[in-house]
CSV table of C-alpha atoms in Angstrom, one decimal:
chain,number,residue,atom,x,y,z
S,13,UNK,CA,-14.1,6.5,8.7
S,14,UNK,CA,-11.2,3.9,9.7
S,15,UNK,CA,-9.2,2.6,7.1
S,16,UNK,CA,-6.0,0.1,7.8
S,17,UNK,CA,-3.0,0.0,5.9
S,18,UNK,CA,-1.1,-3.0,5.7
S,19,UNK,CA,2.2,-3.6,3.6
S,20,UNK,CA,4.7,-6.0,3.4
S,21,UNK,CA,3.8,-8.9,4.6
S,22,UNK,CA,6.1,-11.6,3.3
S,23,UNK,CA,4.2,-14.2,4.4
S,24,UNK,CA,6.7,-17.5,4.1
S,25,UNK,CA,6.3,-19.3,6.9
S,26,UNK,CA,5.2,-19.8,11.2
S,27,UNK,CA,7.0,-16.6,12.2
S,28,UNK,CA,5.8,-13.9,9.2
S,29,UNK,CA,2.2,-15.4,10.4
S,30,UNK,CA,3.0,-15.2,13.9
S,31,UNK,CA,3.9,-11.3,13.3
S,32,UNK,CA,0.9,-11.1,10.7
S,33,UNK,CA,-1.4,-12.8,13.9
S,34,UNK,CA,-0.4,-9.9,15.9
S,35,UNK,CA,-1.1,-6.9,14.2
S,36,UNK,CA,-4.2,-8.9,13.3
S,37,UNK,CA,-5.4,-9.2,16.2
S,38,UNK,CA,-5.2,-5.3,17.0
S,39,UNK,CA,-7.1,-4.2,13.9
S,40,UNK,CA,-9.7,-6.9,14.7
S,41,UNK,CA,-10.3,-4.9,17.8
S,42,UNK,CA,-10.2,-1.8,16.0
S,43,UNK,CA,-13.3,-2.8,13.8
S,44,UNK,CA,-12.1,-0.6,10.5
S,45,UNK,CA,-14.1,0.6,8.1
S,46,UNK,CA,-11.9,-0.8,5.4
S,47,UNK,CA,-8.8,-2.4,4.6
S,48,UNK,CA,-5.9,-1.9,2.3
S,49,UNK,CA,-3.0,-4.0,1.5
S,50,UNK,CA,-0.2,-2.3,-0.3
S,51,UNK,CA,1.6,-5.1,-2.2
S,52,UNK,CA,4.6,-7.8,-1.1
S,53,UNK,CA,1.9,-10.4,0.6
S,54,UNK,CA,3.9,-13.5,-0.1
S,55,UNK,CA,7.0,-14.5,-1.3
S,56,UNK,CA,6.2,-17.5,-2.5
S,57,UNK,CA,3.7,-20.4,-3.0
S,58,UNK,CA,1.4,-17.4,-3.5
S,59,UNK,CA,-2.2,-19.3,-4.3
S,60,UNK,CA,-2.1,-21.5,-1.3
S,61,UNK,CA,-0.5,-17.7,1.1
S,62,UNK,CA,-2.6,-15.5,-0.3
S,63,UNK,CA,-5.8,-18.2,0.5
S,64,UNK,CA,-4.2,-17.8,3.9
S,65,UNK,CA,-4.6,-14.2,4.2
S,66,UNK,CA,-8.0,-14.0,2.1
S,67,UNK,CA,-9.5,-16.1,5.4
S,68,UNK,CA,-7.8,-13.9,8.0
S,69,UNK,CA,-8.8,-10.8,6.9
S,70,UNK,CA,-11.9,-11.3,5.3
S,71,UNK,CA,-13.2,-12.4,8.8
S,72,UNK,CA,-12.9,-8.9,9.5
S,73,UNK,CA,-15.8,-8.4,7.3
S,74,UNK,CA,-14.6,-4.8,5.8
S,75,UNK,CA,-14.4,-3.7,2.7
S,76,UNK,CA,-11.2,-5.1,1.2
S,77,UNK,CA,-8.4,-3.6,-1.3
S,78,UNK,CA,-5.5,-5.4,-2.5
S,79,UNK,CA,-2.2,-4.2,-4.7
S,80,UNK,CA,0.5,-6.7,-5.7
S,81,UNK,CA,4.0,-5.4,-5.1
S,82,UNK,CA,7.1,-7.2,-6.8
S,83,UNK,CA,7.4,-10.1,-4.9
S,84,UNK,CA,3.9,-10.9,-5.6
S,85,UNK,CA,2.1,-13.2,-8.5
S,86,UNK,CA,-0.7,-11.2,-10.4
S,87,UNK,CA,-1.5,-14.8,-11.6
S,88,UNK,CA,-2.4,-16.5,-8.3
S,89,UNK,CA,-3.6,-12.8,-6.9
S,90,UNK,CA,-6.1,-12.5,-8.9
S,91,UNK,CA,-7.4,-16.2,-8.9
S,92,UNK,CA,-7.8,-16.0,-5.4
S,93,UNK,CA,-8.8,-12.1,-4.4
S,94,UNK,CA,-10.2,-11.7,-8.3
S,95,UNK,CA,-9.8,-8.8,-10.4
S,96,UNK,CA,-9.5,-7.8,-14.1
S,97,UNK,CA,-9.2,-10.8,-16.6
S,98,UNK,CA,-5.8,-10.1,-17.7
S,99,UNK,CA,-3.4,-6.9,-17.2
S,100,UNK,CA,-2.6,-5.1,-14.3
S,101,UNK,CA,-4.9,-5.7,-11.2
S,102,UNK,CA,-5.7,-2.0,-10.9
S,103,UNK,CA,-8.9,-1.9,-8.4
S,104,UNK,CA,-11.7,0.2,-6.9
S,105,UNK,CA,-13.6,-0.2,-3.8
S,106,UNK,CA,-16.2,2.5,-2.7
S,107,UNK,CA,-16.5,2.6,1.7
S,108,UNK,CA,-19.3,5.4,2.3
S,109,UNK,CA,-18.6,8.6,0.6
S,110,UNK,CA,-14.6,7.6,-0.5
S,111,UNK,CA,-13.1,6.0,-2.9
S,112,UNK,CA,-10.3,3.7,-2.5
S,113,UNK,CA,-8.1,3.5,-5.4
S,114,UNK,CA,-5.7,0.9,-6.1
S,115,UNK,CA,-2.5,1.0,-8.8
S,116,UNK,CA,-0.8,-2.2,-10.2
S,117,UNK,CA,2.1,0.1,-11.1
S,118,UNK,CA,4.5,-3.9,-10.8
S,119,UNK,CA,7.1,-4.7,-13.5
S,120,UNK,CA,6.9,-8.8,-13.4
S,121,UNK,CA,10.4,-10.0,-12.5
S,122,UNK,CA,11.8,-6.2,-11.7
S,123,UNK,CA,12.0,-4.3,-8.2
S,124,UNK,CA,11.3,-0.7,-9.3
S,125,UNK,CA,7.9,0.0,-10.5
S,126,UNK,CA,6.4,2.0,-13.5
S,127,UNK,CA,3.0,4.3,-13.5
S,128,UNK,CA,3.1,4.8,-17.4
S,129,UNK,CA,0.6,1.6,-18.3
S,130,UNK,CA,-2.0,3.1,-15.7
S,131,UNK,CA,-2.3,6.4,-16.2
S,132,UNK,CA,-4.5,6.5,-18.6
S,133,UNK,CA,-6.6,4.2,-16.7
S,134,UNK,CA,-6.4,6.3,-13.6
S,135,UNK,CA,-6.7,9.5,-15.6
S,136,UNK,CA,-10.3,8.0,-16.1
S,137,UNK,CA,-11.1,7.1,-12.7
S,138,UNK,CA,-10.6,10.5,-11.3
S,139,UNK,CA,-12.1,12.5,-13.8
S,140,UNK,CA,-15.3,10.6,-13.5
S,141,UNK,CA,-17.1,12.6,-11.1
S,142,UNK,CA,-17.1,10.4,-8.2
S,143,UNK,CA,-16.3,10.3,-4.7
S,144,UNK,CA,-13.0,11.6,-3.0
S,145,UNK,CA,-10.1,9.3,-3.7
S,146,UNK,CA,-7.3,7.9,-1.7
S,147,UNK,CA,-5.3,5.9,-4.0
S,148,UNK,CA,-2.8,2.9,-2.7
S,149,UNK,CA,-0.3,1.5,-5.1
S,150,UNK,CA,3.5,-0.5,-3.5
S,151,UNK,CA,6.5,1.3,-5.0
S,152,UNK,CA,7.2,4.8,-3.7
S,153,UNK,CA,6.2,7.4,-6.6
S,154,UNK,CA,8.2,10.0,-4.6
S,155,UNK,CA,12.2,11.0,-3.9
S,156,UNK,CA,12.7,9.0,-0.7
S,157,UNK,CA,15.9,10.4,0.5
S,158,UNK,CA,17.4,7.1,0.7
S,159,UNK,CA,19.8,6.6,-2.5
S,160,UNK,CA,20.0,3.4,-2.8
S,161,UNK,CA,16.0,2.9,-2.8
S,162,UNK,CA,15.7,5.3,-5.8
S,163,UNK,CA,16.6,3.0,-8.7
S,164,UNK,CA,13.3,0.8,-6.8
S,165,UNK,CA,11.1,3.4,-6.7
S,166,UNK,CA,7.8,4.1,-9.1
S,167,UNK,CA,9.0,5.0,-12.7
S,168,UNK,CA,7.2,7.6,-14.8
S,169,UNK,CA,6.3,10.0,-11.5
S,170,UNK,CA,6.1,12.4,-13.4
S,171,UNK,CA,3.6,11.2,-15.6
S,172,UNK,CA,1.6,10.5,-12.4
S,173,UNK,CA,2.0,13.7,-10.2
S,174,UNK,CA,0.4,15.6,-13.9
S,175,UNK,CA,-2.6,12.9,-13.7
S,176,UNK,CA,-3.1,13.7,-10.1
S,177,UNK,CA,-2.8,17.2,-10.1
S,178,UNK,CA,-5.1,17.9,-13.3
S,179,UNK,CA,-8.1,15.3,-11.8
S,180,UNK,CA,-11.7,17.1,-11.4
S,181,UNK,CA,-12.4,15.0,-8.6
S,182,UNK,CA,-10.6,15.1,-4.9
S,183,UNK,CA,-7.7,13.1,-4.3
S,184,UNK,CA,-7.2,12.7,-0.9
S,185,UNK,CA,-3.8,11.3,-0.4
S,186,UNK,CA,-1.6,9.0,-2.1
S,187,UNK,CA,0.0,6.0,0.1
S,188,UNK,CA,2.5,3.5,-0.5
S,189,UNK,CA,4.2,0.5,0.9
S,190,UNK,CA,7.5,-0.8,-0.4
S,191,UNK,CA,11.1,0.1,2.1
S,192,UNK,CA,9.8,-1.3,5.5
S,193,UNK,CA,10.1,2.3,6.4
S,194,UNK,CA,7.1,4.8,7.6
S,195,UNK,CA,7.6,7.9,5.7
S,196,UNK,CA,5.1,11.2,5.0
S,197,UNK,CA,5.7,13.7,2.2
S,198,UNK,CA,4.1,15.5,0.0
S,199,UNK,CA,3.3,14.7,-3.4
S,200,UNK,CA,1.4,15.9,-6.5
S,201,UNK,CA,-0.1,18.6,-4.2
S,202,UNK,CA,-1.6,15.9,-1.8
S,203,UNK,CA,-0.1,13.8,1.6
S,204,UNK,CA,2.1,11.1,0.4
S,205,UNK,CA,2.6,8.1,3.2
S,206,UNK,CA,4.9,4.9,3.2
S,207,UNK,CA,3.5,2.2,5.1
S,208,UNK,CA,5.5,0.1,7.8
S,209,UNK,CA,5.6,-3.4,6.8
S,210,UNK,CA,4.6,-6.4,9.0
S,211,UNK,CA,7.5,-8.0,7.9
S,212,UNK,CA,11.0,-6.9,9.4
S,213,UNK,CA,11.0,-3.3,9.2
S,214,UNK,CA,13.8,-1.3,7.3
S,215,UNK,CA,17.0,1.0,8.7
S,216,UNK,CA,17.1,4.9,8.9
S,217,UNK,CA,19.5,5.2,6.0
S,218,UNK,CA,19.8,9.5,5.1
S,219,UNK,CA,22.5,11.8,4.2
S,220,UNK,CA,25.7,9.0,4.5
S,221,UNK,CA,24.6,7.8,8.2
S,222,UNK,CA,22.7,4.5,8.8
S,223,UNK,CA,21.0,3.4,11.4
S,224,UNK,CA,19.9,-0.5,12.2
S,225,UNK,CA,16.1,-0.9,12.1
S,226,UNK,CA,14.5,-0.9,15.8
S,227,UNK,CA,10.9,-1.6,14.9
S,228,UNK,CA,8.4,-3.8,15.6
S,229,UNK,CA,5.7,-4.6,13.5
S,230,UNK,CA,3.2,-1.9,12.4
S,231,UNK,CA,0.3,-0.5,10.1
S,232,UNK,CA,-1.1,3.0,9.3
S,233,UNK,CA,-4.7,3.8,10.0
S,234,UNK,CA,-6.1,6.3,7.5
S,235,UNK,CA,-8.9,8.6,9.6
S,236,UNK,CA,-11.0,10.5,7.3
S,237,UNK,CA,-13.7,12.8,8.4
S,238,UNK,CA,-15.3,14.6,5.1
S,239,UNK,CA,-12.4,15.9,3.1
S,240,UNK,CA,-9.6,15.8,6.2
S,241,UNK,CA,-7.3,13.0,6.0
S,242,UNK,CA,-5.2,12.3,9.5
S,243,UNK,CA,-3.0,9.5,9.0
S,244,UNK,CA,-1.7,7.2,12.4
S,245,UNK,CA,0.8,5.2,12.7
S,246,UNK,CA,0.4,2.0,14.9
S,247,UNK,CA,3.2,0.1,16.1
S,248,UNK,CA,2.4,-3.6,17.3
S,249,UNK,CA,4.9,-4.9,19.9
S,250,UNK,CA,5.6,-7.8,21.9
């Protein structure tokens, strides 16, 4: 099973759809299995963008899970992709024999995150005896290395590592969107993975040295096979 990550879209005008188009145009050829979106799809006029990106990649007829990230309107996401009535747009969509599992961990008007008004939520989902779980939420629940991206990071980590590590059911991975920067780590006992964004991607910034981002545009394709998870990242140039 295929799944594609996308993250960090941005979508505000002709050139974030132009770099949207292309890597588009390489998961259409790719045919995946399912796609996830981990959060920042617009960063404004969010009904009429997110219409926009509801057409585009629902025409690749997959399976589709969407998170908001902080630039994002739960409002207008949820009138146009749907999703719970009211409170956080937490989701769950079943491909085969997996479960994809998305978090609303967003603090409206705030750039760090927070897990706390989930968990209990989550703690339910994975201790319901279902399939294996790869769960997608946009801020990074782990230590990224980068200092001044920890103050944006996923609040209450803690709270979510216990709820991940004491589930009855598999949990696959965890992966995350957020920095513009493809990261993998470990976390809760299972792979952790930051997505690339489509958007402009992010510097190396590590240990006092920084380095200008080089990057094109780029996605992560999730391959699972049973209970193996092999994560790929795809970089979409030109």
């Amino acid at each position: 099973m295929l799944i594609a990550q996308l993250s960090d879209i941005h979508l505000d005008g002709v050139t974030s759809l132009q770099r949207l188009d292309r890597v588009l145009q390489w998961v259409a050829e790719l045919k995946p299995d399912a796609v996830a979106v981990s959060g920042d799809l617009a960063n404004n006029d969010h009904a009429a963008s997110y219409a926009v990106l509801k057409t585009r990649l629902g025409a690749f007829g997959a399976p589709l899970l969407v998170v908001p990230g902080n630039v994002d309107s739960r409002e207008a996401m949820r009138e146009v992709f749907g999703g719970p009535g009211e409170g956080p747009l937490n989701g769950v969509v079943q491909v085969g024999d997996v479960r994809l599992i998305g978090l609303d961990v967003i603090v409206p008007g705030a750039a760090h995150g927070d897990a706390a008004p989930v968990l209990g939520w989550l703690e339910a989902e994975i201790n319901s005896g279902g399939a294996p779980a790869l769960i997608f939420l946009h801020q990074h629940p782990f230590d990224c290395g980068m200092d001044q991206y920890e103050t944006i990071d996923c609040r209450n980590k803690e709270g979510l590592a216990a709820v991940i590590e004491q589930a009855k059911d598999t949990v696959l991975g965890i992966s995350c969107g957020h920095l513009h920067r493809t990261m993998f780590t470990r976390f809760a006992g299972v792979p952790a993975t930051l997505a690339p964004a489509i958007a402009p991607m992010g510097g190396l910034a590590a240990e006092g040295r920084k380095m200008p981002a080089t990057d094109p545009p780029a996605l992560l394709v999730h391959h699972l096979k049973g209970k193996n998870l092999v994560t790929h990242v795809i970089s979409i140039g030109g």
